[in-house]
Coordinates of C-alpha atoms and ligand atoms in Angstrom, one line a residue:
M292 CA -115.4 -122.2 30.1
I293 CA -115.8 -119.7 27.4
K294 CA -112.7 -118.5 25.5
I295 CA -112.9 -115.6 23.0
R296 CA -110.1 -115.3 20.3
Q297 CA -109.5 -113.5 17.1
M298 CA -111.3 -114.9 14.0
T299 CA -109.0 -116.0 11.1
I300 CA -109.6 -117.1 7.5
D301 CA -109.9 -120.7 8.8
D302 CA -113.1 -119.7 10.7
V303 CA -115.0 -118.7 7.5
Q304 CA -116.7 -122.2 7.4
L305 CA -117.8 -121.8 11.0
G306 CA -119.3 -118.4 10.2
L307 CA -121.1 -120.0 7.2
R308 CA -122.4 -122.9 9.2
L309 CA -123.8 -120.6 11.9
T310 CA -125.4 -118.2 9.4
R311 CA -127.1 -121.2 7.6
Q312 CA -128.2 -122.6 11.0
A313 CA -129.9 -119.2 11.8
G314 CA -131.3 -118.9 8.2
W315 CA -129.4 -115.7 7.5
N316 CA -128.6 -114.4 4.1
Q317 CA -124.8 -113.9 4.3
T318 CA -122.5 -115.6 1.8
E319 CA -118.8 -116.5 2.1
S320 CA -117.9 -113.2 0.4
D321 CA -119.8 -111.3 3.2
I322 CA -117.8 -113.1 5.9
L323 CA -114.5 -112.6 4.0
R324 CA -115.4 -108.9 3.7
F325 CA -115.7 -108.6 7.5
L326 CA -112.3 -110.1 8.0
K327 CA -110.8 -107.7 5.3
L328 CA -112.4 -104.6 6.8
E329 CA -111.6 -105.3 10.4
P330 CA -109.0 -108.1 10.6
E331 CA -108.3 -107.6 14.3
G332 CA -112.0 -107.0 15.2
C333 CA -113.7 -110.2 14.3
F334 CA -114.0 -112.8 17.1
V335 CA -114.8 -116.5 17.7
A336 CA -116.1 -118.1 20.9
E337 CA -114.8 -121.5 21.9
H338 CA -116.7 -123.7 24.4
G339 CA -116.4 -127.4 25.3
G340 CA -113.4 -127.7 23.0
G341 CA -115.0 -126.4 19.8
A342 CA -115.7 -123.1 18.0
V343 CA -119.3 -122.2 18.7
G344 CA -119.9 -118.5 18.1
T345 CA -118.9 -115.5 16.1
T346 CA -119.0 -111.7 16.0
A347 CA -117.6 -109.0 13.7
T348 CA -116.9 -105.3 14.3
C349 CA -116.3 -102.7 11.7
V350 CA -114.8 -99.3 12.7
F351 CA -115.6 -96.2 10.7
G352 CA -113.6 -93.5 12.6
S353 CA -115.3 -92.7 15.9
L354 CA -118.3 -95.0 15.1
A355 CA -118.4 -98.8 14.8
W356 CA -120.9 -101.5 13.8
I357 CA -121.2 -104.9 15.4
A358 CA -122.6 -107.8 13.3
M359 CA -122.5 -111.5 12.9
V360 CA -123.5 -112.2 16.5
L361 CA -124.2 -115.9 16.3
V362 CA -124.0 -118.7 18.8
D363 CA -124.6 -122.4 17.9
V364 CA -128.1 -123.4 18.8
D365 CA -126.8 -126.3 21.0
V366 CA -125.0 -124.0 23.4
R367 CA -127.2 -120.9 23.6
G368 CA -128.3 -119.5 27.0
K369 CA -124.8 -120.1 28.6
G370 CA -123.6 -116.6 28.3
I371 CA -121.5 -117.0 25.1
G372 CA -123.3 -114.3 23.2
T373 CA -122.9 -111.9 26.1
E374 CA -119.2 -112.7 26.3
L375 CA -118.7 -112.2 22.6
L376 CA -120.3 -108.8 22.9
R377 CA -118.3 -107.8 26.0
Y378 CA -115.1 -108.7 24.2
S379 CA -116.1 -106.7 21.1
L380 CA -117.1 -103.7 23.1
N381 CA -113.7 -103.9 24.9
Y382 CA -111.9 -103.9 21.6
L383 CA -114.0 -100.9 20.4
D384 CA -113.4 -99.0 23.6
K385 CA -109.6 -99.5 23.1
R386 CA -110.0 -98.1 19.6
K387 CA -111.6 -95.0 21.2
V388 CA -114.9 -95.5 19.4
K389 CA -117.6 -93.0 20.6
T390 CA -120.7 -94.7 19.2
V391 CA -121.5 -98.4 18.6
R392 CA -124.5 -99.4 16.5
L393 CA -126.1 -102.6 15.5
D394 CA -129.3 -104.0 14.0
A395 CA -130.7 -106.4 16.6
T396 CA -132.9 -109.4 16.0
S397 CA -135.5 -110.2 18.7
A398 CA -133.2 -112.8 20.1
G399 CA -130.2 -110.4 20.4
Q400 CA -132.0 -107.2 21.6
P401 CA -132.3 -108.2 25.4
I402 CA -128.6 -109.0 25.5
Y403 CA -127.7 -105.6 23.9
E404 CA -130.0 -103.7 26.3
K405 CA -128.3 -105.3 29.3
L406 CA -125.0 -104.1 27.8
G407 CA -126.1 -100.5 27.6
F408 CA -127.6 -100.3 24.0
T409 CA -130.7 -98.1 23.4
P410 CA -133.3 -98.8 20.7
E411 CA -133.2 -96.2 18.0
Y412 CA -135.6 -97.2 15.2
Q413 CA -137.1 -100.3 13.6
L414 CA -136.3 -101.7 10.2
A415 CA -138.6 -104.2 8.4
R416 CA -137.1 -106.9 6.2
F417 CA -139.3 -107.1 3.1
E418 CA -139.1 -110.3 1.0
G419 CA -140.7 -111.6 -2.1
I420 CA -140.4 -112.2 -5.8
A421 CA -139.4 -109.0 -7.7
P422 CA -142.2 -108.1 -10.2
S423 CA -141.5 -107.2 -13.8
G424 CA -141.2 -103.5 -14.5
K425 CA -139.5 -100.9 -16.7
R426 CA -135.9 -100.0 -16.1
G427 CA -135.6 -96.3 -15.0
A428 CA -134.5 -93.9 -17.7
L429 CA -132.8 -91.4 -15.4
I430 CA -130.5 -94.1 -13.9
T431 CA -126.9 -94.8 -14.9
K432 CA -124.4 -97.4 -13.8
A433 CA -121.8 -95.7 -11.6
A434 CA -118.3 -95.3 -13.0
P435 CA -115.3 -95.4 -10.7
A436 CA -114.8 -91.7 -11.3
I437 CA -117.9 -90.9 -9.2
Y438 CA -117.3 -93.4 -6.3
A439 CA -115.8 -90.6 -4.2
S440 CA -119.0 -88.5 -4.7
I441 CA -121.2 -91.4 -3.8
I442 CA -119.2 -91.9 -0.5
E443 CA -119.5 -88.2 0.2
F444 CA -123.2 -88.2 -0.5
D445 CA -123.7 -91.3 1.7
E446 CA -121.8 -89.6 4.6
R447 CA -124.0 -86.5 4.4
M448 CA -127.2 -88.7 4.6
S449 CA -126.0 -91.3 7.1
G450 CA -123.8 -89.2 9.3
T451 CA -121.0 -91.7 9.0
N452 CA -118.1 -92.0 6.5
R453 CA -118.7 -95.6 5.4
G454 CA -116.1 -95.2 2.7
K455 CA -114.1 -98.4 3.5
M456 CA -117.2 -100.6 3.4
L457 CA -118.7 -99.0 0.3
S458 CA -115.3 -99.1 -1.5
S459 CA -115.1 -102.8 -0.8
L460 CA -118.6 -103.3 -2.2
F461 CA -117.8 -101.1 -5.3
E462 CA -114.7 -103.3 -6.0
E463 CA -116.7 -106.6 -5.7
F464 CA -119.9 -105.6 -7.5
P465 CA -118.9 -102.8 -10.0
D466 CA -121.9 -103.7 -12.3
D467 CA -124.4 -103.4 -9.5
I468 CA -124.1 -99.7 -8.4
H469 CA -126.6 -97.4 -10.0
V470 CA -127.1 -93.7 -9.4
V471 CA -129.4 -90.8 -10.2
R472 CA -127.7 -87.5 -10.9
K473 CA -129.0 -84.0 -11.4
E474 CA -126.6 -81.5 -13.0
D475 CA -123.7 -83.8 -12.0
K476 CA -124.8 -83.9 -8.4
I477 CA -125.6 -87.3 -6.8
E478 CA -129.3 -87.5 -5.9
G479 CA -129.1 -91.2 -4.8
F480 CA -127.5 -94.5 -5.3
I481 CA -128.5 -98.2 -5.0
M482 CA -126.5 -101.4 -4.8
S483 CA -127.4 -105.1 -4.7
R484 CA -125.5 -108.3 -4.1
P485 CA -126.2 -112.0 -4.0
G486 CA -127.3 -113.6 -0.8
A487 CA -127.7 -117.2 0.4
N488 CA -131.5 -117.0 0.3
A489 CA -132.3 -113.9 -1.8
I490 CA -130.7 -111.0 -3.6
Q491 CA -130.0 -108.3 -1.0
I492 CA -131.1 -105.0 -2.4
G493 CA -129.3 -102.2 -0.5
P494 CA -127.9 -99.9 0.4
C495 CA -130.2 -97.4 -1.3
I496 CA -129.5 -93.8 0.0
A497 CA -131.4 -91.2 -1.9
T498 CA -133.5 -88.0 -1.9
E499 CA -137.3 -88.4 -2.0
D500 CA -137.6 -88.3 -5.7
A501 CA -134.6 -90.4 -6.6
G502 CA -135.3 -93.1 -4.0
S503 CA -138.5 -94.5 -5.6
V504 CA -136.9 -94.4 -9.0
L505 CA -133.9 -96.4 -7.8
L506 CA -135.9 -99.0 -5.9
H507 CA -138.3 -99.5 -8.8
D508 CA -135.3 -99.9 -11.1
A509 CA -133.5 -102.4 -8.8
L510 CA -136.7 -104.5 -8.6
A511 CA -137.1 -104.5 -12.4
H512 CA -133.5 -105.6 -12.6
C513 CA -134.2 -108.6 -10.4
T514 CA -137.6 -109.6 -12.1
A515 CA -138.7 -113.1 -11.0
E516 CA -135.9 -113.5 -8.4
S517 CA -136.3 -113.6 -4.6
V518 CA -135.2 -110.3 -3.0
F519 CA -134.7 -108.9 0.5
I520 CA -134.9 -105.2 1.2
D521 CA -134.4 -103.8 4.7
I522 CA -136.4 -100.6 5.1
P523 CA -136.7 -98.2 8.1
V524 CA -140.4 -98.5 9.0
D525 CA -140.6 -94.7 9.4
N526 CA -139.7 -94.2 5.7
A527 CA -143.4 -94.5 4.7
K528 CA -142.7 -93.9 1.0
A529 CA -140.3 -96.8 0.8
V530 CA -142.6 -99.1 2.8
I531 CA -145.5 -98.3 0.5
L532 CA -143.3 -98.9 -2.6
A533 CA -142.3 -102.3 -1.2
E534 CA -145.8 -103.3 -0.4
S535 CA -147.2 -102.1 -3.7
N536 CA -144.7 -104.3 -5.4
G537 CA -146.0 -107.4 -3.6
L538 CA -143.2 -107.7 -1.0
R539 CA -144.2 -108.8 2.5
I540 CA -142.6 -108.2 5.9
Q541 CA -140.6 -111.3 7.0
R542 CA -139.1 -109.9 10.2
Y543 CA -138.1 -106.8 12.0
F544 CA -134.7 -105.5 13.3
M545 CA -134.1 -102.9 15.9
R546 CA -131.4 -100.5 15.2
M547 CA -129.6 -99.7 18.5
Y548 CA -126.8 -97.6 19.7
R549 CA -124.4 -97.3 22.6
G550 CA -122.5 -94.0 23.4
E551 CA -123.1 -90.8 21.4
R552 CA -126.2 -90.9 19.2
I553 CA -125.7 -90.4 15.5
R554 CA -128.7 -88.9 13.8
D555 CA -129.1 -90.3 10.3
N556 CA -131.7 -89.1 7.9
I557 CA -134.2 -91.9 7.9
K558 CA -136.2 -90.5 5.0
A559 CA -133.0 -90.9 2.9
I560 CA -132.6 -94.5 3.8
W561 CA -134.6 -96.3 1.2
S562 CA -132.8 -99.6 2.0
S563 CA -130.1 -100.4 4.5
S564 CA -127.0 -102.4 3.5
G565 CA -128.4 -105.3 5.4
P566 CA -128.3 -105.9 9.2
E567 CA -124.6 -106.5 9.2
K568 CA -123.6 -103.2 7.8
G569 CA -126.1 -100.5 8.7
Ligands
LIG734 C1 -128.7 -114.0 20.1 C2 -127.7 -115.1 20.5 C3 -126.4 -114.7 19.8 C4 -127.6 -115.1 22.0 O1 -126.5 -116.0 22.3 P1 -126.4 -116.8 23.7 O2 -125.1 -117.3 23.8 O3 -127.6 -117.7 23.8 O4 -126.6 -115.5 24.7 P2 -126.4 -115.5 26.2 O5 -126.4 -116.9 26.8 O6 -125.3 -114.6 26.5 O7 -127.7 -114.8 26.7 C5 -129.0 -115.4 26.4 C6 -129.8 -115.5 27.6 O8 -129.1 -116.4 28.5 C7 -128.9 -115.8 29.7 N1 -127.7 -116.3 30.3 C8 -126.5 -115.6 30.3 N2 -125.6 -116.3 31.0 C9 -126.1 -117.5 31.3 C10 -125.7 -118.7 32.0 N3 -124.4 -118.8 32.4 N4 -126.5 -119.7 32.1 C11 -127.8 -119.6 31.7 N5 -128.3 -118.5 31.0 C12 -127.5 -117.5 30.9 C13 -128.9 -114.4 29.5 O9 -129.2 -113.6 30.6 C14 -129.9 -114.3 28.4 O10 -131.2 -114.4 29.1 P3 -132.4 -113.4 28.8 O11 -133.2 -114.2 27.9 O12 -133.0 -113.2 30.1 O13 -131.8 -112.2 28.1 C15 -128.2 -116.5 20.0 O14 -129.5 -116.7 20.4 C16 -128.2 -116.6 18.5 O15 -127.2 -116.9 17.8 N6 -129.4 -116.3 17.9 C17 -129.6 -116.5 16.4 C18 -128.9 -115.3 15.7 C19 -129.2 -114.0 16.2 O16 -130.4 -113.6 16.3 N7 -128.2 -113.2 16.6 C20 -128.4 -111.8 17.1 C21 -128.2 -110.9 16.0 S1 -128.5 -109.3 16.5

């Protein structure tokens, strides 16, 4: 029998165990952030007397993301992943969400398709050791006074007000938000945060000119460290930049949606926030 229940703070170790088992990059802070952003929308699956699966939703008004879909390798193929998804979708339907999005691994994609998700576009995870480089002259660290403008810029480019997630990242990593501005207008921003396997560079949302400057600068900031950057494959300039810096594709994700389609500006997505946040 499969039972789905709400996730609590006591389940953080379960989440960490499953992310490690799957080789994912999330840290304890990432899991705690899911619980903080959507305390009633993170779920655990129990089977055979133990907790064996997780999922997390994050509602941004009429749109929501689903992430952390993980089932213990010993009990896969028994319908637990599907049940977690159904439960999450039911929660989101009750919240009157019109669009649900997620970034699917190849293992997850068939389950999502059966539940009505449609593929939208592919993202490539680039990995490697960041090369040395010059820090960008046009770039400044973002002060709290411009956080609201960054959120507004992000919404214009991504079609979603991700303010609650970005605010949480700003609070946790205030030294790792960099921006390019022209006459006081935001042209782009980039963030990075520690991961279990590598520094996750992203989100980077920017105009064509600002994007390459920001990504170069972030790589220079991480010189000699392992980095992951998730880039839409259709953003050719970002892909070329990653390749010319010696980064290689580790895996692909398929961004999928269910319900009303949101059209984000792919050329402005130089790096996504990571598969768990869009
Ligand atoms: C993806 C993942 C969550 C799926 O979990 P799961 O519990 O194995 O998923 P399900 O059992 O619901 O479905 C998997 C398959 O088993 C089948 N299945 C469903 N119920 C079943 C049952 N009662 N008995 C046997 N098989 C069943 C499904 O039809 C599906 O088959 P398919 O390959 O034809 O699509 C799991 O593989 C996982 O944790 N992978 C690593 C992390 C990951 O990639 N997560 C997805 C992120 S997007």
